[in-house]
PDB file of C-alpha atoms in Angstrom:
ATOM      1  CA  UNK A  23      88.442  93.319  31.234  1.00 84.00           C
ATOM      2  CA  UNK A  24      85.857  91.985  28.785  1.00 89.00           C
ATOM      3  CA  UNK A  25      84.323  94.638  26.350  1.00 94.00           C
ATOM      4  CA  UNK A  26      81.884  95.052  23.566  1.00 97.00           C
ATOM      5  CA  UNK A  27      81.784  97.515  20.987  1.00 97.00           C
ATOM      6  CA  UNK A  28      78.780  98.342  18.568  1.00 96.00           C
ATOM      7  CA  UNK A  29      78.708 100.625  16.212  1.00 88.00           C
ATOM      8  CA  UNK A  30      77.357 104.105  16.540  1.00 84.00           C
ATOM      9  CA  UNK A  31      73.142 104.890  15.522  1.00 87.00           C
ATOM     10  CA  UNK A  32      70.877 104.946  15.255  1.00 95.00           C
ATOM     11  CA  UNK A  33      69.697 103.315  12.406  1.00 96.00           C
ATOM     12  CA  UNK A  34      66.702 103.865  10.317  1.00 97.00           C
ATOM     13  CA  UNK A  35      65.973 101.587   7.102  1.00 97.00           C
ATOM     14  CA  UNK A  36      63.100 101.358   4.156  1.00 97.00           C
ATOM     15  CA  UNK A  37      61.080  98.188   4.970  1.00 97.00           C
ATOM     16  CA  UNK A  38      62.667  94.831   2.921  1.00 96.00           C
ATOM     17  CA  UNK A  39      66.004  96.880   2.982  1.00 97.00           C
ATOM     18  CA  UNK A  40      69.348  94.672   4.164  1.00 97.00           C
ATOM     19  CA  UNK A  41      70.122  95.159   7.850  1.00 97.00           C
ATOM     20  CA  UNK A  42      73.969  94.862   9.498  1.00 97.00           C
ATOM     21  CA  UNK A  43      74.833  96.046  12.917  1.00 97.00           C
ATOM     22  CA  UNK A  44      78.322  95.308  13.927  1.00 97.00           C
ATOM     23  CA  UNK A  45      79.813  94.183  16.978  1.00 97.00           C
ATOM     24  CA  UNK A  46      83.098  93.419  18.015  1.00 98.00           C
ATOM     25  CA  UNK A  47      84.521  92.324  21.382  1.00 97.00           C
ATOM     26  CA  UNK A  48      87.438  91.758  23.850  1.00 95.00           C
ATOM     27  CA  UNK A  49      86.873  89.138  25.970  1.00 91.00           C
ATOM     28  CA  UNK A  50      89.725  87.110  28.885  1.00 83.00           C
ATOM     29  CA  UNK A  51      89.019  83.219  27.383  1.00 82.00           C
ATOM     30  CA  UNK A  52      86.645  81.703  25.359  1.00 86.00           C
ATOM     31  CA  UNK A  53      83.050  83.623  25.671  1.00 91.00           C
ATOM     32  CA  UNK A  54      79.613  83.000  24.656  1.00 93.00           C
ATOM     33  CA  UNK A  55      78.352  85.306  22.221  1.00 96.00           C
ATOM     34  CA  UNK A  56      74.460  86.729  22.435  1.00 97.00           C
ATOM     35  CA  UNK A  57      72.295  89.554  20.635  1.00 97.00           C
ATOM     36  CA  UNK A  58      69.636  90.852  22.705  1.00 97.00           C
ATOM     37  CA  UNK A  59      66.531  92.721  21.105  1.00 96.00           C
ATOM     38  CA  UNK A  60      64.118  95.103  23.126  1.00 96.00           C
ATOM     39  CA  UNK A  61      61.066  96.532  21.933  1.00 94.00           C
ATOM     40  CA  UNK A  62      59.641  99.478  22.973  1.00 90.00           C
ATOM     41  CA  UNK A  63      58.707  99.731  26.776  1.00 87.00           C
ATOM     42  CA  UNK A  64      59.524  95.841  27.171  1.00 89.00           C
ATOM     43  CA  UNK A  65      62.364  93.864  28.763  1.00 91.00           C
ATOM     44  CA  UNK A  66      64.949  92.127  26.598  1.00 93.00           C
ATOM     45  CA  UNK A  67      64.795  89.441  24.883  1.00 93.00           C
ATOM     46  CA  UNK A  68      67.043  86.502  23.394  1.00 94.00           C
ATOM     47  CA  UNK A  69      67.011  87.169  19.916  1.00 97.00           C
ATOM     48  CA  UNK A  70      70.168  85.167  18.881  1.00 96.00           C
ATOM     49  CA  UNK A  71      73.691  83.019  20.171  1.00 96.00           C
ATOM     50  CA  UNK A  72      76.779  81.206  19.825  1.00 95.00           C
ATOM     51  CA  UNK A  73      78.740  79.272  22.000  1.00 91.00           C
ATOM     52  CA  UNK A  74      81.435  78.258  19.700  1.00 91.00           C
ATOM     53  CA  UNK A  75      84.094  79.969  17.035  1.00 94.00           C
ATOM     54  CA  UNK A  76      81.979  79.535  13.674  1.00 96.00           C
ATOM     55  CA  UNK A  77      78.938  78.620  15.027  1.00 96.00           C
ATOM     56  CA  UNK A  78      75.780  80.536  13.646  1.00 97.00           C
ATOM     57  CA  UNK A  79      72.683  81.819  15.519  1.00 97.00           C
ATOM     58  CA  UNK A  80      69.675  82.384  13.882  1.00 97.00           C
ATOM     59  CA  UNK A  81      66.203  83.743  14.672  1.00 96.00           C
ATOM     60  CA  UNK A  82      63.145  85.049  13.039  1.00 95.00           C
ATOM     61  CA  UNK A  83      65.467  85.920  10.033  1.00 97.00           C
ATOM     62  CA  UNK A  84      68.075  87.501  11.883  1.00 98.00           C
ATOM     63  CA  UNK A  85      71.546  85.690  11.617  1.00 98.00           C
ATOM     64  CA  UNK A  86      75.410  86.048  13.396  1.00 98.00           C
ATOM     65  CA  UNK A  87      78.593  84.176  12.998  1.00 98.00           C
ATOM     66  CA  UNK A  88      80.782  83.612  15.849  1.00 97.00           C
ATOM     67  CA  UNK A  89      84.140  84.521  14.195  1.00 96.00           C
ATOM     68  CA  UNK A  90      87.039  83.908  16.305  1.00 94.00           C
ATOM     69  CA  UNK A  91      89.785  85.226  14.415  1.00 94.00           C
ATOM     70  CA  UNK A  92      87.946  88.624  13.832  1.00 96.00           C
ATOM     71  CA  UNK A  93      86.737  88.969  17.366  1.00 96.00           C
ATOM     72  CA  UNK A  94      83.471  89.672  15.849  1.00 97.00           C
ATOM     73  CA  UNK A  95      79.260  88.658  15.855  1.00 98.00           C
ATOM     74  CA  UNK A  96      77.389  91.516  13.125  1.00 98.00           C
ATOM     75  CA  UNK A  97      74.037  90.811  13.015  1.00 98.00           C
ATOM     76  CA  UNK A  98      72.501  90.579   9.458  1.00 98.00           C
ATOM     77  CA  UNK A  99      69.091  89.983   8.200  1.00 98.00           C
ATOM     78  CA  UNK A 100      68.048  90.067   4.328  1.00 97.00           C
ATOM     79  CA  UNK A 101      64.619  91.901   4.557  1.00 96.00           C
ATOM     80  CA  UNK A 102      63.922  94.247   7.884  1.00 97.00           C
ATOM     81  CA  UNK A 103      60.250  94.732   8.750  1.00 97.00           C
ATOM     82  CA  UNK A 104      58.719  97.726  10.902  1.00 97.00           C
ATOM     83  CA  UNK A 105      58.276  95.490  13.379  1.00 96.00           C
ATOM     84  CA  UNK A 106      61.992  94.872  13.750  1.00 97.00           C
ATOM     85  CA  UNK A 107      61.990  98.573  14.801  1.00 97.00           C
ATOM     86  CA  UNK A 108      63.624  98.115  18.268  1.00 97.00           C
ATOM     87  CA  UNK A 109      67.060  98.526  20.262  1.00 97.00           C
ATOM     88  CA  UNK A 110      69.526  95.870  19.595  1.00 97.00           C
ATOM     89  CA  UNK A 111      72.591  95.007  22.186  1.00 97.00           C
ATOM     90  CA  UNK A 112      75.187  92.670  21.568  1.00 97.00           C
ATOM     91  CA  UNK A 113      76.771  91.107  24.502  1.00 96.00           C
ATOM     92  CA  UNK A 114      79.239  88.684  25.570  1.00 94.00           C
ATOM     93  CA  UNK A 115      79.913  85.963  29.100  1.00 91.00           C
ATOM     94  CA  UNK A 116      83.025  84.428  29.774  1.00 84.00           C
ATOM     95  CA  UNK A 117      83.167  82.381  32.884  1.00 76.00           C
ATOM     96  CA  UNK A 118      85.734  84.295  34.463  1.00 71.00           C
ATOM     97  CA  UNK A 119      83.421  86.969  36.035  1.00 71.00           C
ATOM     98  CA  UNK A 120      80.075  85.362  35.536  1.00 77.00           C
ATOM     99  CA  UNK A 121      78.718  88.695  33.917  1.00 84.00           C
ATOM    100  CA  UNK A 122      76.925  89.509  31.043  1.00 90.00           C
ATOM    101  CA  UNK A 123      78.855  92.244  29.214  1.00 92.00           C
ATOM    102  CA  UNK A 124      76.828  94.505  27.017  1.00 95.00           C
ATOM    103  CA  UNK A 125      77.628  96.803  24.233  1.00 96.00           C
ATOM    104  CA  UNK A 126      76.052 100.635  24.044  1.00 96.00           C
ATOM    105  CA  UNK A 127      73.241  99.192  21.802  1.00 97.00           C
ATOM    106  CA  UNK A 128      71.373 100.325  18.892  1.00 97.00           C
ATOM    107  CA  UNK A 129      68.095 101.623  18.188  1.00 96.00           C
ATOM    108  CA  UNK A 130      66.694 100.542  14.576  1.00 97.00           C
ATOM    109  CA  UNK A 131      63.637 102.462  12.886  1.00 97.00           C
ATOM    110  CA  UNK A 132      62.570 101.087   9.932  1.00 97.00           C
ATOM    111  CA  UNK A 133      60.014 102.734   8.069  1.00 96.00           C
ATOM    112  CA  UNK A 134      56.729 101.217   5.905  1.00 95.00           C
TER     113      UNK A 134
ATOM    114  CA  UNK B  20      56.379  78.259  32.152  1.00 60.00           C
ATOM    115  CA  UNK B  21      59.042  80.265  30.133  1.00 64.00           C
ATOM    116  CA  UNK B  22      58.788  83.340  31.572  1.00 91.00           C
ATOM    117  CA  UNK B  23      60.037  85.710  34.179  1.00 96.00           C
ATOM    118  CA  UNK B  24      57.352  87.589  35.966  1.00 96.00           C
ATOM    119  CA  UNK B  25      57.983  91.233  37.435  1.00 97.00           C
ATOM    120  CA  UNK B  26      55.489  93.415  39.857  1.00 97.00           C
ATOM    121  CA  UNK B  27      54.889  96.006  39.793  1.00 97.00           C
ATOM    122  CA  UNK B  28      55.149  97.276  36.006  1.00 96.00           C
ATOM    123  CA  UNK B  29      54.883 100.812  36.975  1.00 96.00           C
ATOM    124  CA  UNK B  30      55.726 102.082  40.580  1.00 96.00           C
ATOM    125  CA  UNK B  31      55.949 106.155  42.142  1.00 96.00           C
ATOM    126  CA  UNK B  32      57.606 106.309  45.473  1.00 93.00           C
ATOM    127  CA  UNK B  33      58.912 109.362  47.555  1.00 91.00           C
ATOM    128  CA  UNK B  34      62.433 109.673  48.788  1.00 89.00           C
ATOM    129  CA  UNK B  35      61.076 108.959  52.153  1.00 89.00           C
ATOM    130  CA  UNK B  36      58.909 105.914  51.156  1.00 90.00           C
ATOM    131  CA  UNK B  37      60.045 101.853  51.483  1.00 95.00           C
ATOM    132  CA  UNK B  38      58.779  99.897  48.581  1.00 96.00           C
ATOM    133  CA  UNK B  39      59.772  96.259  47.099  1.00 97.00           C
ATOM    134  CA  UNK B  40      60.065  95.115  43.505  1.00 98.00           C
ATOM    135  CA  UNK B  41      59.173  90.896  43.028  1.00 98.00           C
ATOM    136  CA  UNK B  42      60.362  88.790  40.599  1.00 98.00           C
ATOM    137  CA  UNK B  43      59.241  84.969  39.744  1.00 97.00           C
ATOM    138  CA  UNK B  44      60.517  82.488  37.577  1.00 97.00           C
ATOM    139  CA  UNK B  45      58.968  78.253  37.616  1.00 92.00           C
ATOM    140  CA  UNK B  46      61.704  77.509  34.959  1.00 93.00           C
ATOM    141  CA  UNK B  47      63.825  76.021  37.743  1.00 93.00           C
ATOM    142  CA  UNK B  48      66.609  78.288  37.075  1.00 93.00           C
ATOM    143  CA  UNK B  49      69.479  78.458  39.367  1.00 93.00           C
ATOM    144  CA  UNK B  50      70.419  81.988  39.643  1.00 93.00           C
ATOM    145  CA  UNK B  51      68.427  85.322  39.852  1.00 95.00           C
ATOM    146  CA  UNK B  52      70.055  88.374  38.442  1.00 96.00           C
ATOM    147  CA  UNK B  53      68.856  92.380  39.106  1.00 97.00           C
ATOM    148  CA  UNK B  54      69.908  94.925  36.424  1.00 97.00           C
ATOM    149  CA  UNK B  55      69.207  98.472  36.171  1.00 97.00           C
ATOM    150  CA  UNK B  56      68.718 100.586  32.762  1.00 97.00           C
ATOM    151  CA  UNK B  57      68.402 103.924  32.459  1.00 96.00           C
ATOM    152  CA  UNK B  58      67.041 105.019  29.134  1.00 91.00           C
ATOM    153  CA  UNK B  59      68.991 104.409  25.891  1.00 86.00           C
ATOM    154  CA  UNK B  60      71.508 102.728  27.895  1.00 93.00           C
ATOM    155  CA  UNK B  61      72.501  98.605  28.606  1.00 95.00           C
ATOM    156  CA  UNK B  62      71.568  97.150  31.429  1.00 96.00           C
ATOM    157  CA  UNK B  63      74.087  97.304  34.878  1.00 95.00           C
ATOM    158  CA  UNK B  64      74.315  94.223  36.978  1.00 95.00           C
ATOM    159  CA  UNK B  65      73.052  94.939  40.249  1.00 96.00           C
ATOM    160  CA  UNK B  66      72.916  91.768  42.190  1.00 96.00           C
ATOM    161  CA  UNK B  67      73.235  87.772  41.667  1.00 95.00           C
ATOM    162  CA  UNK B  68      72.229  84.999  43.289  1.00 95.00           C
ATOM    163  CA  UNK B  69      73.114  81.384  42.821  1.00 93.00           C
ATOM    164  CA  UNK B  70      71.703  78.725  44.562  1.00 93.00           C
ATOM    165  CA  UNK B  71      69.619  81.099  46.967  1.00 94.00           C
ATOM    166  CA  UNK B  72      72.999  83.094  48.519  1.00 95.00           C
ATOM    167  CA  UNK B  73      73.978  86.011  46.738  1.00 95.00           C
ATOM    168  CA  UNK B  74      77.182  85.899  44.537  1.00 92.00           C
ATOM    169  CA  UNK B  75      77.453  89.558  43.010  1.00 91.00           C
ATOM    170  CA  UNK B  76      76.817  92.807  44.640  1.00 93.00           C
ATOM    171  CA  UNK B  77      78.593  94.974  42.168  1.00 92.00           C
ATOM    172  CA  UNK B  78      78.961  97.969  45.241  1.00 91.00           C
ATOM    173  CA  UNK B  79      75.120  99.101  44.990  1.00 95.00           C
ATOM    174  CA  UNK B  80      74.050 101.539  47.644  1.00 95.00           C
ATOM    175  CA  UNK B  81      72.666  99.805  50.664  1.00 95.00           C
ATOM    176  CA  UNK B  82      69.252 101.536  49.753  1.00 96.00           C
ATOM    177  CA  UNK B  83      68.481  98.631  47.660  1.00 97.00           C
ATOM    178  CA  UNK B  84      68.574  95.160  49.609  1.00 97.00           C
ATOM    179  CA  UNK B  85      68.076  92.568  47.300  1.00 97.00           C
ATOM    180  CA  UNK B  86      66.465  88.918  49.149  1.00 97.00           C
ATOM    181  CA  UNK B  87      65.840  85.723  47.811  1.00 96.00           C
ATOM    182  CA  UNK B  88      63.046  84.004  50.269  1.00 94.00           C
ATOM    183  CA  UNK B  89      63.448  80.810  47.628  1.00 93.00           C
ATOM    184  CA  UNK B  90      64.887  79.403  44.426  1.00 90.00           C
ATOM    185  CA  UNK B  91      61.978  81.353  42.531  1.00 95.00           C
ATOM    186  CA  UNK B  92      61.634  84.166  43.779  1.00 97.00           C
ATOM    187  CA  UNK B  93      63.711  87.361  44.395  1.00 98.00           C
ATOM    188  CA  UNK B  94      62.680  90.648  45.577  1.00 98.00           C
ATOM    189  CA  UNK B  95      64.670  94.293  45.659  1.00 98.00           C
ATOM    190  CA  UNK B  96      63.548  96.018  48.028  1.00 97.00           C
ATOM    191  CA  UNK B  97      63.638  99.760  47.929  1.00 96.00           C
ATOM    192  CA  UNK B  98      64.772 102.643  50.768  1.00 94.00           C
ATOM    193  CA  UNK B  99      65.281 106.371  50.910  1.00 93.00           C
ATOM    194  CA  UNK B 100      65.850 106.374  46.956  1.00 94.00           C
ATOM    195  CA  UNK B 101      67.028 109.523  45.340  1.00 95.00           C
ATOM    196  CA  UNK B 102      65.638 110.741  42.069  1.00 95.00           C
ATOM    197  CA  UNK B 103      68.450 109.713  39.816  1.00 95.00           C
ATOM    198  CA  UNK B 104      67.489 106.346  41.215  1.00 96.00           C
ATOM    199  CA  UNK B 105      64.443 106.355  38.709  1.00 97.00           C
ATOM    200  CA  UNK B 106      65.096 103.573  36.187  1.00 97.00           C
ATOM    201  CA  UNK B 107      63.520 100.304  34.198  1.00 97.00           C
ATOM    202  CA  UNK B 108      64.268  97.603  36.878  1.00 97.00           C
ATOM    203  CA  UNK B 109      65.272  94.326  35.314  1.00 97.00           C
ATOM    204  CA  UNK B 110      64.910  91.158  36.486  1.00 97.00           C
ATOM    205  CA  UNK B 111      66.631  87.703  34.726  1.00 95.00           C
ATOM    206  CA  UNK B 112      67.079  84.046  35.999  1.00 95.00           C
ATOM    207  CA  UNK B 113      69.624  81.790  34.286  1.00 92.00           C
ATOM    208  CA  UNK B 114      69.431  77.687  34.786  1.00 90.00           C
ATOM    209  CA  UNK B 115      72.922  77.262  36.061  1.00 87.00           C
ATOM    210  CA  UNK B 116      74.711  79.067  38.635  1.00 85.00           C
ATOM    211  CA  UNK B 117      77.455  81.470  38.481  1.00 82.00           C
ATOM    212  CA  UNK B 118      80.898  79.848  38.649  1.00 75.00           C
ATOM    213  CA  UNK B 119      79.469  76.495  37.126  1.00 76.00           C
ATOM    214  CA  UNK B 120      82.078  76.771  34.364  1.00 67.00           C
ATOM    215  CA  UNK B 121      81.277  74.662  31.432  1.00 70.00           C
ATOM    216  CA  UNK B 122      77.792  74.335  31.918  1.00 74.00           C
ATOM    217  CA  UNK B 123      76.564  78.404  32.199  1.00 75.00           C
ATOM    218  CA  UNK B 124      76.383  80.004  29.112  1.00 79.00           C
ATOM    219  CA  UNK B 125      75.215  83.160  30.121  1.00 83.00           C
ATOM    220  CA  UNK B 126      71.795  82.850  28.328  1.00 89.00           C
ATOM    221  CA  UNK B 127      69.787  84.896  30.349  1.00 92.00           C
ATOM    222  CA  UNK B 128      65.755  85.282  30.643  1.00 93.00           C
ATOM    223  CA  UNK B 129      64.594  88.961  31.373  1.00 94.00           C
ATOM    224  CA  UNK B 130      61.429  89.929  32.819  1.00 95.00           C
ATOM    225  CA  UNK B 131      59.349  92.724  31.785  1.00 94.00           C
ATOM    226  CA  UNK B 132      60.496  95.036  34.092  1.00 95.00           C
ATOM    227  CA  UNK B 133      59.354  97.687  36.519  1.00 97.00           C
ATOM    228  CA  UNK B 134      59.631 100.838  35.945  1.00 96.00           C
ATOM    229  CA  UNK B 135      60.738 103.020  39.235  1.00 97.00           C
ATOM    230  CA  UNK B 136      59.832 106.921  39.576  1.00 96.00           C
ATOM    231  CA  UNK B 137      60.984 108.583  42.490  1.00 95.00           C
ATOM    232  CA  UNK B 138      60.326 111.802  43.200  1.00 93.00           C
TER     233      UNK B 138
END
């Protein structure tokens, strides 16, 4: 079946340092590739996708590559801010089974 | 209207008590998701429906019986819950229905939530 794998946190940072969370994936077909954020006490939200091998996402600095031939969609952004300070999931859907398929998640702190 | 609305935020039931979570999207979506997320974890799919009829019911215990009265709204409705039961409630609407292959994406739109405590 489909899976995602993130790696392990959590994850605390200086402000303006260099963020990358990994993710990595086994998927039946061709799937769409997301990265969910969620703030403290809040639902989640769309930060990021791709659709396609080699297409990039991008959002309020935050950026992922859909690469095919790695099986993989790290999340990077140049400069974190303490109010990036959140969990962060990575997840894939495949038409197959019509389900959203999370990873574990990670919780990043970054301090002022 | 972009968003997913969830009522309550915050709910307390007994184990003997019958309560109901709403959820309401205008976005014209055609399917209406339920996850559950216990803390630091991902969301589980609970329930799906596409097009009003449900399509998922990944074997939840009958105490929860999802309903969808129309194509915005779906409720959960809650009975006899046991403690471990206590969890962030999510809801989520996508704008095309499961099985529409080539067209759903899987981008999903979560409500806030409702947070469940049963004691």
């Amino acid at each position: 079946g489909d899976s995602v794998t993130q790696m392990e946190g959590p994850v605390t940072l200086s402000e303006e340092a260099f963020l990358t969370i990994n993710c990595t994936y086994t998927a039946t077909g061709y799937p769409s590739l997301f990265w969910y954020v969620q703030y403290p006490g809040e639902g989640l939200q769309l930060l990021l996708k791709a659709t396609k091998a080699d297409d990039k996402g991008s959002n309020k600095g935050f950026e992922a590559t859909y690469r095919k031939e790695t099986t993989s969609f790290h999340l990077e952004k140049g400069s974190v801010q303490v109010s990036d300070s959140a969990v962060y999931f990575c997840a894939i859907y495949t038409g197959a089974n019509s389900k959203l398929t999370f990873g574990k998640g990670i919780t990043l702190s970054v301090r002022p | 209207d972009t968003e997913v609305t969830q009522t309550p935020k915050h709910l307390v039931m007994g184990m003997t008590n019958k309560k109901s979570l709403k959820c309401e999207q205008h976005m014209g979506h055609r399917a209406m998701y339920w996850y559950k997320q216990k803390a630091k974890k991902p969301p589980e799919l609970m329930f799906v429906y596409s097009y009003e009829k449900l399509s998922i019911n990944e074997s939840v215990p009958s105490r929860f019986s999802p309903e969808c009265p129309n194509s915005s709204l779906l409720n959960l409705h809650l009975h006899a819950l046991q403690p471990e039961d206590s969890a962030l409630y999510l809801c989520a609407s996508s704008l095309w229905g499961t099985g529409e292959w080539g067209l759903n994406t899987g981008e999903l739109f979560f409500g806030e939530g409702s947070r469940l405590t049963v004691l």
